[in-house]
Short mmCIF file of C-alpha atoms in Angstrom, two decimals:
data_model
loop_
_atom_site.label_atom_id
_atom_site.label_comp_id
_atom_site.label_asym_id
_atom_site.label_seq_id
_atom_site.Cartn_x
_atom_site.Cartn_y
_atom_site.Cartn_z
CA MET N 9 16.46 -6.00 13.90
CA THR N 10 15.19 -5.57 10.49
CA GLU N 11 16.62 -2.24 9.09
CA LEU N 12 13.54 0.33 6.87
CA ALA N 13 15.32 0.76 3.36
CA SER N 14 15.03 2.40 -0.29
CA ILE N 15 14.00 0.03 -3.08
CA SER N 16 16.19 0.32 -5.09
CA ALA N 17 17.03 -1.76 -8.84
CA GLY N 18 19.05 -4.90 -7.34
CA ASP N 19 15.70 -5.03 -4.98
CA GLU N 20 13.35 -5.27 -7.29
CA ALA N 21 13.91 -9.11 -8.30
CA ALA N 22 13.15 -10.53 -4.55
CA LEU N 23 10.78 -7.74 -4.12
CA LEU N 24 8.98 -9.45 -7.42
CA ALA N 25 8.89 -12.42 -6.18
CA LEU N 26 7.45 -11.71 -2.94
CA ASN N 27 5.02 -10.31 -4.77
CA ASN N 28 3.53 -12.59 -6.76
CA ASP N 29 3.61 -15.08 -3.84
CA HIS N 30 0.38 -12.54 -2.81
CA ALA N 31 -0.88 -11.61 -5.87
CA VAL N 32 -4.40 -12.77 -4.40
CA GLU N 33 -3.99 -10.32 -2.45
CA LEU N 34 -1.77 -7.78 -4.00
CA SER N 35 -2.14 -7.98 -8.03
CA TRP N 36 0.49 -9.55 -10.42
CA LEU N 37 3.56 -8.17 -11.95
CA ASP N 38 5.71 -8.29 -14.45
CA ALA N 39 9.15 -6.61 -13.96
CA ALA N 40 8.56 -3.40 -16.34
CA ARG N 41 5.00 -2.83 -14.52
CA LEU N 42 7.15 -2.42 -11.13
CA ARG N 43 10.00 -0.36 -11.96
CA HIS N 44 6.93 1.82 -13.83
CA LEU N 45 5.42 1.74 -10.34
CA LEU N 46 8.87 2.59 -8.44
CA ALA N 47 9.35 5.52 -10.30
CA GLN N 48 5.74 7.05 -9.49
CA ALA N 49 5.42 5.82 -5.77
CA PHE N 50 5.65 8.20 -3.70
CA TYR N 51 6.75 6.07 -0.82
CA SER N 52 8.77 2.79 -1.56
CA ARG N 53 10.55 1.21 1.60
CA ARG N 54 11.51 -2.34 1.92
CA ALA N 55 12.22 -4.47 5.31
CA GLY N 56 15.48 -6.52 4.82
CA ASN N 57 16.64 -7.70 1.80
CA ASP N 58 13.41 -9.49 0.68
CA ALA N 59 11.27 -9.71 4.47
CA ALA N 60 8.41 -6.90 3.17
CA PHE N 61 7.97 -4.02 1.25
CA LEU N 62 5.09 -1.19 1.17
CA LEU N 63 5.14 1.30 -1.76
CA ALA N 64 2.19 3.79 -1.69
CA PHE N 65 1.79 6.87 -4.34
CA ASP N 66 0.15 10.17 -3.59
CA HIS N 67 -3.17 11.72 -5.83
CA ALA N 68 -0.67 12.90 -8.80
CA ALA N 69 1.21 9.29 -9.06
CA ASP N 70 0.29 8.32 -13.23
CA TYR N 71 -1.19 5.45 -11.71
CA ASP N 72 -4.37 3.73 -13.45
CA SER N 73 -5.52 1.38 -10.72
CA PRO N 74 -9.30 1.32 -10.38
CA ASN N 75 -9.33 1.39 -6.60
CA TYR N 76 -6.38 4.61 -7.03
CA LEU N 77 -9.15 6.09 -9.61
CA TRP N 78 -11.82 5.62 -6.69
CA PHE N 79 -9.77 8.21 -4.25
CA ARG N 80 -8.88 10.13 -6.73
CA ASP N 81 -12.23 10.56 -7.87
CA ARG N 82 -13.13 11.71 -4.24
CA TYR N 83 -10.65 13.54 -3.00
CA PRO N 84 -7.91 16.09 -4.09
CA ARG N 85 -4.79 15.12 -1.55
CA PHE N 86 -3.81 11.13 -0.18
CA VAL N 87 -1.86 8.45 -0.75
CA TYR N 88 -2.88 5.49 -1.35
CA VAL N 89 -1.13 2.36 -0.05
CA ASP N 90 -1.20 -0.05 -3.41
CA ARG N 91 0.39 -2.33 -1.32
CA ILE N 92 2.27 -4.02 1.49
CA VAL N 93 3.45 -7.21 1.68
CA VAL N 94 5.55 -9.53 3.94
CA ALA N 95 6.88 -12.58 3.99
CA PRO N 96 5.37 -15.91 5.68
CA ALA N 97 8.57 -16.56 7.61
CA MET N 98 8.65 -12.91 8.41
CA ARG N 99 5.15 -12.22 9.53
CA LYS N 100 5.05 -11.52 13.27
CA HIS N 101 7.27 -9.61 13.69
CA GLY N 102 6.42 -6.02 13.27
CA LEU N 103 7.56 -5.01 9.79
CA ALA N 104 4.14 -3.64 8.39
CA LYS N 105 3.33 -1.73 11.44
CA ARG N 106 7.41 -0.33 11.48
CA LEU N 107 6.49 0.14 7.39
CA TYR N 108 2.83 1.74 7.81
CA GLU N 109 4.68 3.77 11.13
CA ASP N 110 7.20 4.87 9.04
CA LEU N 111 4.69 6.19 6.31
CA PHE N 112 2.77 8.03 9.10
CA ARG N 113 5.97 9.94 9.62
CA ALA N 114 6.67 10.97 5.37
CA VAL N 115 2.97 12.15 4.60
CA SER N 116 2.96 14.31 7.42
CA ASP N 117 6.56 16.01 6.66
CA ALA N 118 4.89 16.00 2.73
CA GLY N 119 1.73 17.59 4.65
CA HIS N 120 -0.39 15.82 3.73
CA ASP N 121 -3.29 14.84 5.85
CA ARG N 122 -5.01 11.43 5.03
CA ILE N 123 -3.66 8.12 4.04
CA VAL N 124 -6.13 5.35 2.22
CA CYS N 125 -5.77 2.17 1.16
CA GLU N 126 -8.57 -0.75 -0.03
CA VAL N 127 -8.94 -4.35 1.51
CA ASN N 128 -10.50 -7.07 0.16
CA SER N 129 -13.31 -8.61 1.60
CA ASP N 130 -14.47 -11.20 -1.03
CA PRO N 131 -11.94 -12.86 -1.46
CA PRO N 132 -11.34 -11.79 2.38
CA ASN N 133 -8.96 -10.74 4.16
CA PRO N 134 -9.21 -10.81 7.84
CA ALA N 135 -5.75 -9.74 8.74
CA SER N 136 -5.47 -7.02 6.96
CA ASP N 137 -8.95 -5.49 8.34
CA ALA N 138 -7.85 -6.44 11.78
CA PHE N 139 -3.99 -4.30 11.07
CA HIS N 140 -5.31 -1.90 9.33
CA ALA N 141 -7.94 -1.47 12.57
CA SER N 142 -5.21 -1.46 14.41
CA LEU N 143 -4.12 1.15 13.59
CA GLY N 144 -6.52 3.65 12.75
CA PHE N 145 -8.26 3.48 9.28
CA VAL N 146 -12.03 3.35 9.14
CA GLU N 147 -14.37 2.19 5.92
CA ILE N 148 -15.80 4.88 4.07
CA GLY N 149 -16.78 2.71 1.26
CA HIS N 150 -16.41 -0.44 -1.13
CA ALA N 151 -16.96 -0.92 -4.89
CA ALA N 152 -17.32 -4.39 -6.86
CA ILE N 153 -13.89 -4.33 -9.57
CA TYR N 154 -12.55 -6.17 -12.87
CA GLY N 155 -16.38 -7.05 -13.56
CA GLY N 156 -17.33 -8.71 -9.97
CA ALA N 157 -13.98 -10.85 -9.53
CA LYS N 158 -13.34 -9.19 -7.01
CA THR N 159 -14.93 -6.81 -3.45
CA VAL N 160 -13.08 -4.61 -1.85
CA ARG N 161 -13.45 -2.18 1.25
CA TYR N 162 -11.66 1.15 0.46
CA LEU N 163 -10.58 2.28 4.39
CA ALA N 164 -8.44 6.24 5.58
CA ARG N 165 -6.94 7.18 8.09
CA PRO N 166 -6.14 10.66 8.66
CA VAL N 167 -2.27 12.10 9.36
CA LEU N 168 -1.82 14.90 11.94
CA PRO N 169 1.29 16.88 11.28
CA GLY N 170 4.30 16.75 13.58
CA LEU N 171 4.14 13.16 13.67
#
């Protein structure tokens, strides 16, 4: 079974490459931006060396993403999933679900009651839509961002204490 682990400086190059292989779904990063995001993260875990990773921020992060700011304008406390990506060869092995389940525990342990994220609606990402629905996320809003170049659906899922 692929182990989950904290992201360290030695992981950054491989995870940056994985991220940028999926820049359409996520967003392109350079090494300095990735380091900044990791420093701000509430949660940053990887599965294997470069099989998958998840990066999430709480409501107090220094982060300028329009999607993150949309949630911050509406909720006093939350944890925002900024990105989750699984290498193509490692899909269908349950890595994304394991990362999310680990995040749910961390969020609950920290006393948060809501996890939020966005999924692209244009360009569409039907696999992400289905995956998030299976985890109990529901749509709470939508927006056109980057001058209308991308349209997103905003999703939320409650987190119960004591998970």
